[in-house]
Amino acid sequence: MTATQAMSGQGGWPMTVFATPDGQPFFCGTYFPRPAFVGLLQSVETAWREQREAVLRQGSAVVEAIGAVHGAGPASPMTAEVLDAAAAQLSDEFDEGTAASAAPPSSRRT
């Protein structure tokens, strides 16, 4: 979301993020009508095939710019234990009757 907001000035749904294989976003946006999205997919494919180094530089530049504003990300990837604990907590909070979280949002505004 941060990359999308940085590139487009807004965030939203549906959000599209094209990223390098190592996860560096190089193009982001929100809602593209179907014909525009098909054209975008073709353009991204062409850029990846014909201008890969420029795409990789763009991804690095985006990550660097976000890091300058928000600080560095985690020093290491999340461990399996952290992911397992998060999944267990989400599972415990899930209400099958409503297909939603049984816990109220922590930032609920009244």
CSV table of C-alpha atoms in Angstrom, one decimal:
chain,number,residue,atom,x,y,z
A,1,MET,CA,0.0,0.0,0.0
A,2,THR,CA,2.8,2.4,0.8
A,3,ALA,CA,4.3,1.9,-2.7
A,4,THR,CA,0.9,2.4,-4.3
A,5,GLN,CA,0.3,5.6,-2.3
A,6,ALA,CA,3.8,6.9,-3.1
A,7,MET,CA,3.4,6.2,-6.8
A,8,SER,CA,-0.2,7.3,-7.4
A,9,GLY,CA,-0.9,9.7,-4.5
A,10,GLN,CA,-3.6,7.4,-3.2
A,11,GLY,CA,-4.4,3.9,-2.2
A,12,GLY,CA,-7.5,1.9,-2.7
A,13,TRP,CA,-9.1,-1.3,-4.0
A,14,PRO,CA,-8.6,-3.1,-6.2
A,15,MET,CA,-4.9,-2.4,-5.8
A,16,THR,CA,-2.4,-3.6,-8.5
A,17,VAL,CA,1.3,-3.9,-7.7
A,18,PHE,CA,3.9,-5.2,-10.2
A,19,ALA,CA,7.1,-6.2,-8.4
A,20,THR,CA,10.4,-7.8,-9.3
A,21,PRO,CA,10.9,-11.4,-8.3
A,22,ASP,CA,12.5,-10.2,-5.1
A,23,GLY,CA,9.5,-8.1,-4.2
A,24,GLN,CA,10.5,-4.6,-5.2
A,25,PRO,CA,7.5,-2.8,-6.6
A,26,PHE,CA,8.1,-1.0,-9.8
A,27,PHE,CA,4.6,0.0,-10.9
A,28,CYS,CA,1.4,0.4,-8.7
A,29,GLY,CA,-2.1,1.7,-9.2
A,30,THR,CA,-5.7,1.2,-8.2
A,31,TYR,CA,-8.6,0.2,-10.4
A,32,PHE,CA,-7.9,-0.2,-14.0
A,33,PRO,CA,-10.9,-0.9,-16.3
A,34,ARG,CA,-10.5,-4.2,-18.0
A,35,PRO,CA,-9.3,-2.9,-21.4
A,36,ALA,CA,-6.8,-0.6,-19.7
A,37,PHE,CA,-5.6,-3.5,-17.4
A,38,VAL,CA,-5.0,-5.8,-20.4
A,39,GLY,CA,-3.0,-3.1,-22.0
A,40,LEU,CA,-1.1,-2.5,-18.8
A,41,LEU,CA,-0.3,-6.2,-18.5
A,42,GLN,CA,1.1,-6.2,-22.1
A,43,SER,CA,3.2,-3.1,-21.4
A,44,VAL,CA,4.6,-4.6,-18.2
A,45,GLU,CA,5.5,-7.8,-20.0
A,46,THR,CA,7.2,-5.8,-22.8
A,47,ALA,CA,9.1,-3.7,-20.3
A,48,TRP,CA,10.2,-6.8,-18.4
A,49,ARG,CA,11.4,-8.5,-21.5
A,50,GLU,CA,13.0,-5.5,-23.3
A,51,GLN,CA,14.0,-3.1,-20.5
A,52,ARG,CA,14.6,-5.4,-17.5
A,53,GLU,CA,17.5,-3.4,-16.1
A,54,ALA,CA,15.4,-0.2,-16.1
A,55,VAL,CA,12.6,-2.0,-14.4
A,56,LEU,CA,15.0,-3.4,-11.7
A,57,ARG,CA,16.4,0.1,-11.2
A,58,GLN,CA,12.9,1.5,-10.8
A,59,GLY,CA,12.1,-1.1,-8.2
A,60,SER,CA,15.2,-0.3,-6.3
A,61,ALA,CA,14.5,3.4,-6.4
A,62,VAL,CA,11.0,2.9,-5.1
A,63,VAL,CA,12.2,0.8,-2.1
A,64,GLU,CA,15.0,3.3,-1.4
A,65,ALA,CA,12.6,6.3,-1.5
A,66,ILE,CA,10.1,4.6,0.8
A,67,GLY,CA,12.9,3.6,3.2
A,68,ALA,CA,14.1,7.2,3.3
A,69,VAL,CA,10.6,8.3,4.4
A,70,HIS,CA,9.6,5.4,6.6
A,71,GLY,CA,12.9,3.9,7.7
A,72,ALA,CA,14.3,0.5,6.9
A,73,GLY,CA,12.1,-2.6,6.9
A,74,PRO,CA,12.8,-5.6,9.0
A,75,ALA,CA,16.4,-6.8,9.1
A,76,SER,CA,15.4,-10.3,8.3
A,77,PRO,CA,12.3,-12.1,6.9
A,78,MET,CA,9.6,-13.2,9.3
A,79,THR,CA,10.2,-16.6,10.8
A,80,ALA,CA,7.9,-19.6,10.5
A,81,GLU,CA,7.1,-19.3,14.2
A,82,VAL,CA,5.9,-15.7,13.8
A,83,LEU,CA,3.7,-16.6,10.8
A,84,ASP,CA,2.3,-19.6,12.6
A,85,ALA,CA,1.4,-17.5,15.7
A,86,ALA,CA,-0.3,-14.9,13.5
A,87,ALA,CA,-2.2,-17.6,11.6
A,88,ALA,CA,-3.3,-19.2,14.9
A,89,GLN,CA,-4.5,-15.9,16.3
A,90,LEU,CA,-6.5,-15.0,13.2
A,91,SER,CA,-8.0,-18.5,13.2
A,92,ASP,CA,-9.0,-18.1,16.9
A,93,GLU,CA,-10.6,-14.7,16.1
A,94,PHE,CA,-12.5,-15.9,13.0
A,95,ASP,CA,-16.3,-16.2,13.3
A,96,GLU,CA,-17.6,-18.8,10.9
A,97,GLY,CA,-21.1,-17.6,11.3
A,98,THR,CA,-20.4,-14.2,9.9
A,99,ALA,CA,-17.3,-15.2,7.9
A,100,ALA,CA,-15.5,-12.3,9.5
A,101,SER,CA,-13.3,-11.5,12.5
A,102,ALA,CA,-15.1,-11.9,15.7
A,103,ALA,CA,-12.9,-9.2,17.3
A,104,PRO,CA,-13.9,-5.6,16.7
A,105,PRO,CA,-11.3,-3.5,14.8
A,106,SER,CA,-8.7,-2.0,17.1
A,107,SER,CA,-9.0,1.4,15.5
A,108,ARG,CA,-12.8,1.6,15.6
A,109,ARG,CA,-14.1,5.1,15.5
A,110,THR,CA,-17.4,6.1,17.1
